[in-house]
Amino acid sequence: MWGGRFAAGPASIMREINASIPFDKRLWKQDIAGSKAHVAMLAKQGIVSQDDAHAISAGLDTIAAEYEANGVPVNLDLEDIHMVTESRLAELIGPAAGRLHTARSRNDQVATDFRLWVRDAIDEVEAGLLGLQRALVARAEENADAVMPGFTHLQSAQPVTLGHHLMAYYEMVRRDRSRFADARARLNECPLGAAALAGTGFPTDRHMTAAALGFAKPTDNSLDSVSDRDFALDYLMAATQASLHLSRLAEEFIIWASQPFGFVNLPDAYSTGSSIMPQKRNPDAAELVRGHAGRIMGCMTALCVTMKGLPLAYSKDMQDDKPPVFEAHDLLGLSIAAMTGMIETVTFRTDRMRGLAESGFATATDLADWLVREGGIPFREAHHITGRAVAAAEAAAVPLDQLPLETLKDIDARIDDRIYAVLTVDASVASRQSHGGTAPAQVRARIADAKKELG
Ligand code: ARG
């Protein structure tokens, strides 16, 4: 394709290091769409004849059908998807194929294809995250009243509800979706027609190609158009953030599934057995989601490092932009699907959660708050009194709400029997009525809003 000024062909190692077709064949649909939009514009502007444009467009359709049926042939001599397609077009329609590459370069071509691909990838992720949100909301609604221990430092802190805990992940995923939506809006400008780096002398209509490909507008600087990979980085950064959330959720499932916790029974469908220990049921899917987050972050880092030192405009380093994005997308898709499946099918052992919530003196703050509210005692002093009550309960090996009133009165005479109404875990969660708090009424209100958000 470019051999005019060369006397010798490439060394075999050159052919190998240079070729991107083994991976960029994934861009074939976008490449065909970009070429069809380009040739339609060339014809309308009188840059190629209608007949040639028609032959080119029909040839591209034939190639698309071939790729669909048989896959893209990987020929390292032809380097990349752009050349593989153009060379097949030449086989199909003859020399007119050579007119397709008028007023463009592979630099703007690949930038366009890759933007289109990332845009489709974002739409797939969006659909996946929406499904995950629906699953979270459904399980949260079922468990809006189910009391569990809430943790700080992984120490039992205050009772919360399982519904509230699951809705925390709903909020994370909501932010993830908004990051992907931002990335999509920002990438939706079309670099096609920027040509190699400086624009073109042909009377092109870049607005026409941008519109045909569903972009909001053409990009405004030809150098930036061919050297920008922000859209790929935006995708990878959003993917990294989303994968961190999935990994934290996975981590909770791993802890919850362990015998000392026993908060969940993971479904068979997302567990594996051990070849040596028959009793085992391992949370492999969750562990792999946790592992994949590391790899996705690695993909993000790889592209950051590729881009950080590049002068304008295109450099071949940028060919390395695609593998990390493809890899991250595949890993993220698997992670979303696995966590959605687990959320939908996991058995929550709410009896066990309640039992642990009741055993960890988790209502100590409620006692302190009551002393402040009903006794007019400063919070610091109330905290101290409560600490002594916890010590007494610990010594007697009973939950706070089973301490005899005399014991409590010995600790502080201002305590009376009204205290028992606030020391149960149900009373504790029901009292947390602040906006966004764990009271079942608050959680149900958020769930109702979430359902509206999800449409
Ligand atoms: N395969 C190349 C890539 O992915 C296409 C652009 C090549 N442009 C060039 N001037 N060599 O980046």
Coordinates of C-alpha atoms and ligand atoms in Angstrom, one line a residue:
M1 CA 0.0 0.0 0.0
W2 CA 2.9 2.4 0.6
G3 CA 5.8 0.7 -1.2
G4 CA 6.3 3.3 -3.9
R5 CA 9.5 4.8 -2.5
F6 CA 10.9 1.5 -1.1
A7 CA 13.3 -0.9 -2.8
A8 CA 13.0 -3.8 -0.3
G9 CA 10.2 -5.2 1.7
P10 CA 10.1 -5.3 5.5
A11 CA 12.1 -7.7 7.6
S12 CA 9.9 -10.4 9.0
I13 CA 10.3 -9.1 12.5
M14 CA 9.3 -5.6 11.1
R15 CA 6.2 -7.2 9.7
E16 CA 5.4 -8.7 13.0
I17 CA 6.0 -5.7 15.2
N18 CA 4.2 -3.4 12.8
A19 CA 1.0 -5.3 12.3
S20 CA -2.1 -4.5 14.3
I21 CA -4.5 -6.7 12.4
P22 CA -4.4 -9.5 15.0
F23 CA -6.2 -7.2 17.4
D24 CA -7.6 -4.3 15.4
K25 CA -9.8 -6.6 13.4
R26 CA -12.2 -6.0 16.2
L27 CA -12.8 -2.5 14.5
W28 CA -14.1 -4.0 11.3
K29 CA -17.7 -2.8 11.6
Q30 CA -16.7 0.7 12.5
D31 CA -14.1 0.7 9.7
I32 CA -16.7 -0.2 7.1
A33 CA -19.2 2.3 8.5
G34 CA -16.5 5.1 8.4
S35 CA -15.5 4.2 4.9
K36 CA -19.1 4.2 3.6
A37 CA -19.8 7.6 5.2
H38 CA -16.5 8.9 3.7
V39 CA -17.2 7.7 0.2
A40 CA -20.8 9.0 0.2
M41 CA -19.4 12.4 1.1
L42 CA -16.7 12.2 -1.6
A43 CA -19.4 11.5 -4.2
K44 CA -21.7 14.3 -3.0
Q45 CA -18.8 16.8 -3.1
G46 CA -17.9 15.6 -6.6
I47 CA -14.5 14.4 -5.5
V48 CA -15.2 10.9 -6.8
S49 CA -17.8 9.9 -9.4
Q50 CA -21.2 8.5 -8.4
D51 CA -20.4 5.3 -10.2
D52 CA -17.1 4.7 -8.4
A53 CA -18.7 5.6 -5.1
H54 CA -21.5 3.2 -5.7
A55 CA -19.1 0.4 -6.6
I56 CA -17.0 1.1 -3.5
S57 CA -20.0 1.2 -1.2
A58 CA -21.4 -2.1 -2.6
G59 CA -18.0 -3.7 -2.3
L60 CA -17.8 -2.6 1.3
D61 CA -21.1 -4.2 1.9
T62 CA -19.9 -7.5 0.4
I63 CA -16.8 -7.4 2.6
A64 CA -18.9 -6.8 5.7
A65 CA -20.9 -9.9 4.8
E66 CA -17.7 -11.8 4.3
Y67 CA -16.3 -10.7 7.7
E68 CA -19.6 -11.5 9.3
A69 CA -19.6 -15.0 7.9
N70 CA -16.0 -16.0 8.1
G71 CA -14.2 -13.5 10.3
V72 CA -11.5 -11.0 9.3
P73 CA -8.5 -12.7 7.6
V74 CA -5.3 -12.0 9.5
N75 CA -2.6 -11.1 7.0
L76 CA 0.4 -9.5 8.7
D77 CA 1.6 -8.2 5.3
L78 CA -1.4 -6.0 5.2
E79 CA -0.8 -4.5 8.7
D80 CA -4.1 -3.5 9.9
I81 CA -7.9 -3.6 9.4
H82 CA -7.8 -0.5 7.1
M83 CA -5.4 -2.1 4.7
V84 CA -7.0 -5.6 4.8
T85 CA -10.3 -4.1 3.9
E86 CA -8.9 -1.8 1.2
S87 CA -7.0 -4.6 -0.4
R88 CA -10.0 -6.9 -0.4
L89 CA -12.0 -4.0 -2.0
A90 CA -9.4 -3.8 -4.8
E91 CA -9.8 -7.6 -5.4
L92 CA -13.6 -7.1 -5.6
I93 CA -13.9 -3.9 -7.7
G94 CA -10.6 -3.2 -9.2
P95 CA -8.7 0.1 -9.4
A96 CA -11.7 2.2 -8.3
A97 CA -11.0 0.9 -4.8
G98 CA -8.0 3.2 -4.8
R99 CA -10.3 6.3 -4.8
L100 CA -11.7 5.5 -1.3
H101 CA -8.6 6.8 0.4
T102 CA -8.9 10.3 -1.1
A103 CA -8.9 13.1 1.4
R104 CA -8.3 10.9 4.4
S105 CA -5.4 9.1 6.0
R106 CA -5.2 6.0 8.3
N107 CA -4.5 8.5 11.1
D108 CA -8.0 10.1 11.0
Q109 CA -9.5 6.8 9.9
V110 CA -8.3 4.8 12.9
A111 CA -9.2 7.7 15.3
T112 CA -12.7 7.6 13.9
D113 CA -13.0 3.9 14.0
F114 CA -11.8 3.7 17.5
R115 CA -14.1 6.5 18.7
L116 CA -17.0 4.6 17.2
W117 CA -15.9 1.4 18.9
V118 CA -15.5 3.0 22.3
R119 CA -18.9 4.7 21.8
D120 CA -20.5 1.2 21.3
A121 CA -18.5 -0.2 24.2
I122 CA -19.9 2.5 26.5
D123 CA -23.5 1.7 25.3
E124 CA -22.8 -2.0 26.2
V125 CA -21.4 -1.1 29.6
E126 CA -24.4 1.3 30.3
A127 CA -26.8 -1.5 29.6
G128 CA -24.9 -3.9 31.9
L129 CA -24.7 -1.3 34.7
L130 CA -28.4 -0.6 34.4
G131 CA -29.1 -4.3 34.8
L132 CA -26.9 -4.4 37.9
Q133 CA -28.8 -1.4 39.4
R134 CA -32.1 -3.1 38.8
A135 CA -30.8 -6.3 40.6
L136 CA -29.5 -4.2 43.5
V137 CA -32.8 -2.3 43.9
A138 CA -34.9 -5.5 43.7
R139 CA -32.8 -7.2 46.5
A140 CA -32.7 -4.0 48.5
E141 CA -36.5 -3.8 48.4
E142 CA -36.8 -7.4 49.6
N143 CA -34.5 -6.6 52.5
A144 CA -35.4 -3.1 53.4
D145 CA -36.2 -4.2 57.0
A146 CA -33.5 -6.8 57.4
V147 CA -31.2 -5.7 60.2
M148 CA -27.5 -6.5 59.9
P149 CA -24.4 -5.2 61.6
G150 CA -23.0 -2.1 60.0
F151 CA -19.2 -1.9 60.2
T152 CA -16.5 0.6 60.5
H153 CA -12.9 -0.8 60.6
L154 CA -14.7 -4.1 59.9
Q155 CA -15.8 -3.9 63.6
S156 CA -19.5 -4.0 64.4
A157 CA -20.5 -0.3 64.7
Q158 CA -24.2 0.4 64.4
P159 CA -27.1 -1.7 63.1
V160 CA -28.1 -1.0 59.5
T161 CA -30.4 -2.7 57.1
L162 CA -29.3 -5.0 54.3
G163 CA -31.5 -2.9 52.0
H164 CA -29.5 0.2 52.9
H165 CA -26.2 -1.6 52.4
L166 CA -27.2 -2.8 48.9
M167 CA -28.4 0.6 48.0
A168 CA -25.0 2.0 48.8
Y169 CA -23.8 0.1 45.8
Y170 CA -26.7 1.4 43.8
E171 CA -25.3 4.9 44.4
M172 CA -21.8 3.9 43.3
V173 CA -23.2 2.4 40.1
R174 CA -25.2 5.5 39.5
R175 CA -22.0 7.6 39.6
D176 CA -20.3 5.0 37.3
R177 CA -23.1 5.4 34.7
S178 CA -22.8 9.2 34.8
R179 CA -19.0 8.9 34.2
F180 CA -19.6 6.7 31.2
A181 CA -22.3 9.1 30.0
D182 CA -19.9 12.0 30.3
A183 CA -17.2 10.1 28.5
R184 CA -19.7 9.4 25.7
A185 CA -20.8 13.0 25.3
R186 CA -17.2 14.2 25.2
L187 CA -16.0 11.6 22.6
N188 CA -18.9 12.3 20.2
E189 CA -17.0 14.5 17.8
C190 CA -15.8 13.1 14.5
P191 CA -12.1 13.2 13.6
L192 CA -12.7 11.9 10.0
G193 CA -11.4 14.3 7.4
A194 CA -8.6 15.7 9.6
A195 CA -6.5 13.5 7.2
A196 CA -2.9 12.8 8.2
L197 CA -2.5 15.8 10.5
A198 CA -3.1 19.1 8.6
G199 CA -6.5 18.7 7.0
T200 CA -7.0 18.4 3.3
G201 CA -7.1 20.5 0.2
F202 CA -10.1 18.6 -1.2
P203 CA -13.5 20.3 -0.9
T204 CA -14.7 17.8 1.7
D205 CA -17.8 18.2 3.9
R206 CA -16.8 17.1 7.4
H207 CA -20.2 18.0 8.8
M208 CA -21.8 15.4 6.5
T209 CA -19.6 12.5 7.6
A210 CA -19.9 13.5 11.2
A211 CA -23.7 13.5 11.0
A212 CA -23.7 10.2 9.0
L213 CA -21.8 8.5 11.8
G214 CA -24.0 9.8 14.5
F215 CA -21.4 12.3 15.9
A216 CA -22.6 15.7 17.2
K217 CA -20.0 17.6 15.1
P218 CA -16.6 17.3 13.5
T219 CA -13.6 17.9 15.7
D220 CA -12.1 21.4 15.4
N221 CA -8.4 20.9 15.2
S222 CA -6.8 18.5 12.7
L223 CA -3.7 17.9 14.8
D224 CA -5.7 17.2 17.9
S225 CA -8.0 15.0 15.9
V226 CA -5.4 12.5 15.0
S227 CA -3.3 12.6 18.2
D228 CA -6.1 12.6 20.8
R229 CA -6.8 9.4 22.7
D230 CA -8.6 11.1 25.6
F231 CA -11.8 9.2 24.7
A232 CA -10.0 5.9 25.2
L233 CA -8.5 7.1 28.5
D234 CA -11.9 8.5 29.7
Y235 CA -13.3 5.0 29.0
L236 CA -10.5 3.3 30.9
M237 CA -10.8 5.7 33.8
A238 CA -14.5 5.2 34.1
A239 CA -14.0 1.4 33.7
T240 CA -11.4 1.5 36.4
Q241 CA -13.7 3.3 38.8
A242 CA -16.5 0.9 38.0
S243 CA -14.3 -2.1 38.5
L244 CA -13.2 -0.8 41.9
H245 CA -16.8 -0.7 43.0
L246 CA -17.4 -4.2 41.6
S247 CA -14.3 -5.4 43.4
R248 CA -15.5 -3.9 46.7
L249 CA -18.8 -5.6 46.3
A250 CA -17.1 -8.9 45.4
E251 CA -14.9 -8.5 48.5
E252 CA -17.9 -8.2 50.7
F253 CA -19.4 -11.3 49.2
I254 CA -16.1 -13.1 49.9
I255 CA -16.2 -12.0 53.5
W256 CA -19.9 -12.7 53.9
A257 CA -19.6 -16.2 52.4
S258 CA -16.8 -17.1 54.9
Q259 CA -17.9 -19.4 57.7
P260 CA -17.3 -17.0 60.6
F261 CA -19.6 -14.5 58.9
G262 CA -22.0 -16.8 57.1
F263 CA -24.1 -13.8 55.9
V264 CA -24.7 -15.4 52.4
N265 CA -24.9 -18.7 50.7
L266 CA -23.4 -18.1 47.3
P267 CA -25.3 -19.9 44.6
D268 CA -23.8 -23.0 43.1
A269 CA -23.8 -21.3 39.8
Y270 CA -21.2 -18.8 41.0
S271 CA -19.1 -21.1 43.2
T272 CA -16.6 -23.8 42.7
G273 CA -15.7 -26.8 44.8
S274 CA -12.2 -28.0 45.9
S275 CA -10.6 -31.0 44.3
I276 CA -9.3 -32.1 47.7
M277 CA -11.6 -30.6 50.4
P278 CA -15.1 -31.9 49.8
Q279 CA -16.8 -29.4 52.2
K280 CA -15.5 -26.3 50.2
R281 CA -17.6 -23.9 48.3
N282 CA -15.3 -21.3 47.0
P283 CA -16.3 -17.8 45.9
D284 CA -14.2 -17.9 42.7
A285 CA -16.4 -15.7 40.6
A286 CA -16.2 -12.9 43.2
E287 CA -12.5 -13.4 43.6
L288 CA -12.0 -13.1 39.9
V289 CA -14.1 -9.9 39.8
R290 CA -11.7 -8.6 42.5
G291 CA -8.7 -9.8 40.5
H292 CA -10.0 -8.3 37.2
A293 CA -10.2 -4.8 38.8
G294 CA -6.4 -5.0 39.1
R295 CA -6.0 -5.9 35.4
I296 CA -8.4 -3.1 34.3
M297 CA -6.5 -0.6 36.3
G298 CA -3.3 -2.0 34.6
C299 CA -4.9 -1.3 31.2
M300 CA -5.7 2.3 32.2
T301 CA -2.1 2.7 33.4
A302 CA -0.7 1.2 30.2
L303 CA -2.4 3.7 28.0
C304 CA -1.6 6.7 30.3
V305 CA 2.1 5.7 30.0
T306 CA 1.9 5.2 26.2
M307 CA 0.4 8.7 25.8
K308 CA 2.3 10.8 28.3
G309 CA 5.4 11.6 26.2
L310 CA 4.0 11.7 22.7
P311 CA 4.6 14.9 20.6
L312 CA 1.9 15.9 18.1
A313 CA 0.5 14.5 16.0
Y314 CA 0.3 10.7 15.3
S315 CA 3.0 8.4 16.4
K316 CA 3.0 4.6 15.9
D317 CA 3.0 4.1 19.7
M318 CA -0.6 5.0 19.5
Q319 CA -1.4 1.7 17.7
D320 CA -0.9 0.2 21.2
D321 CA -4.0 2.1 22.4
K322 CA -6.4 -0.7 21.4
P323 CA -5.3 -3.9 23.3
P324 CA -5.7 -2.3 26.7
V325 CA -9.1 -0.9 25.9
F326 CA -10.3 -4.2 24.4
E327 CA -9.0 -6.1 27.4
A328 CA -10.5 -3.8 29.9
H329 CA -13.8 -3.9 28.1
D330 CA -14.0 -7.7 28.1
L331 CA -13.0 -7.9 31.7
L332 CA -15.5 -5.3 32.8
G333 CA -18.3 -6.9 30.9
L334 CA -17.6 -10.2 32.6
S335 CA -17.3 -8.6 36.0
I336 CA -20.6 -6.7 35.6
A337 CA -22.4 -9.9 34.4
A338 CA -21.0 -12.0 37.2
M339 CA -21.8 -9.5 40.0
T340 CA -25.3 -9.0 38.6
G341 CA -25.9 -12.8 38.5
M342 CA -24.6 -13.1 42.1
I343 CA -26.8 -10.3 43.4
E344 CA -29.9 -11.8 41.7
T345 CA -29.3 -15.3 43.0
V346 CA -27.5 -15.1 46.3
T347 CA -29.3 -16.3 49.5
F348 CA -29.0 -13.7 52.2
R349 CA -28.9 -15.3 55.7
T350 CA -30.8 -12.5 57.4
D351 CA -31.3 -14.5 60.6
R352 CA -27.6 -14.8 61.0
M353 CA -27.1 -11.1 60.2
R354 CA -29.7 -10.1 62.8
G355 CA -28.1 -12.4 65.4
L356 CA -24.7 -10.7 64.9
A357 CA -26.2 -7.3 64.9
E358 CA -27.7 -8.1 68.3
S359 CA -24.5 -9.5 69.7
G360 CA -22.0 -6.7 69.1
F361 CA -23.4 -4.0 71.4
A362 CA -24.2 -2.2 68.2
T363 CA -26.9 -0.1 69.9
A364 CA -24.4 1.6 72.3
T365 CA -24.7 4.8 70.3
D366 CA -28.4 4.7 70.7
L367 CA -28.0 4.6 74.5
A368 CA -25.6 7.5 74.4
D369 CA -27.9 9.5 72.1
W370 CA -30.9 8.8 74.5
L371 CA -28.9 10.1 77.5
V372 CA -28.3 13.3 75.5
R373 CA -31.8 13.6 74.3
E374 CA -33.8 12.6 77.4
G375 CA -31.3 13.5 80.2
G376 CA -29.8 16.6 78.7
I377 CA -26.3 15.1 79.3
P378 CA -23.4 16.4 77.1
F379 CA -22.5 13.8 74.5
R380 CA -19.0 13.2 75.8
E381 CA -20.3 12.4 79.2
A382 CA -23.0 10.2 77.7
H383 CA -20.4 8.4 75.7
H384 CA -18.5 7.6 79.0
I385 CA -21.6 6.3 80.8
T386 CA -22.4 4.1 77.8
G387 CA -18.9 2.7 77.8
R388 CA -19.5 1.5 81.4
A389 CA -22.8 0.0 80.4
V390 CA -21.0 -1.9 77.5
A391 CA -18.4 -3.1 79.9
A392 CA -21.1 -4.4 82.3
A393 CA -22.9 -6.2 79.5
E394 CA -19.7 -7.7 78.3
A395 CA -18.9 -8.9 81.8
A396 CA -22.4 -10.4 82.1
A397 CA -22.2 -11.8 78.6
V398 CA -25.6 -10.3 77.6
P399 CA -26.7 -7.9 74.9
L400 CA -27.2 -4.3 76.1
D401 CA -31.0 -4.6 76.1
Q402 CA -30.8 -7.5 78.6
L403 CA -28.9 -5.6 81.3
P404 CA -31.2 -5.3 84.4
L405 CA -32.4 -1.8 85.1
E406 CA -30.7 -1.8 88.5
T407 CA -27.3 -2.4 86.8
L408 CA -28.0 0.5 84.5
K409 CA -29.2 2.7 87.3
D410 CA -26.0 1.9 89.2
I411 CA -24.0 3.2 86.3
D412 CA -26.1 6.3 86.0
A413 CA -29.2 7.1 88.0
R414 CA -30.7 9.2 85.2
I415 CA -31.4 6.0 83.2
D416 CA -34.9 4.7 83.4
D417 CA -37.0 1.9 81.8
R418 CA -37.8 3.9 78.7
I419 CA -34.2 3.0 77.6
Y420 CA -35.3 -0.5 76.6
A421 CA -37.3 0.9 73.7
V422 CA -34.2 2.3 72.1
L423 CA -31.8 -0.6 72.8
T424 CA -33.2 -3.1 70.3
V425 CA -31.7 -3.2 66.8
D426 CA -35.0 -2.6 65.2
A427 CA -35.6 0.5 67.3
S428 CA -32.1 1.6 66.4
V429 CA -32.4 1.4 62.7
A430 CA -36.0 2.8 62.7
S431 CA -34.7 5.9 64.5
R432 CA -32.1 6.8 61.8
Q433 CA -34.5 8.9 59.9
S434 CA -32.1 11.6 58.7
H435 CA -32.0 12.0 54.9
G436 CA -30.1 9.0 53.5
G437 CA -30.2 7.2 56.9
T438 CA -30.7 3.5 57.4
A439 CA -34.3 3.7 58.7
P440 CA -36.5 1.3 56.6
A441 CA -38.7 4.3 55.7
Q442 CA -35.8 6.2 54.4
V443 CA -34.5 3.2 52.5
R444 CA -37.9 2.6 50.9
A445 CA -38.1 6.2 49.9
R446 CA -34.7 6.0 48.1
I447 CA -35.8 2.8 46.5
A448 CA -38.9 4.4 45.1
D449 CA -36.8 7.3 43.7
A450 CA -34.3 4.8 42.3
K451 CA -37.1 3.0 40.5
K452 CA -38.1 6.3 38.9
E453 CA -34.5 6.9 37.9
L454 CA -34.2 3.5 36.3
G455 CA -37.4 4.2 34.3
Ligands
ARG1 N1 -2.8 0.6 12.5 C1 -2.5 2.0 12.8 C2 -3.0 2.3 14.3 O1 -3.7 1.5 14.8 C3 -3.3 2.8 11.9 C4 -2.7 4.2 11.7 C5 -1.4 4.1 11.0 N2 -0.9 5.3 10.5 C6 0.3 5.5 10.1 N3 0.7 6.7 9.7 N4 1.2 4.6 10.1 O2 -2.6 3.3 14.8

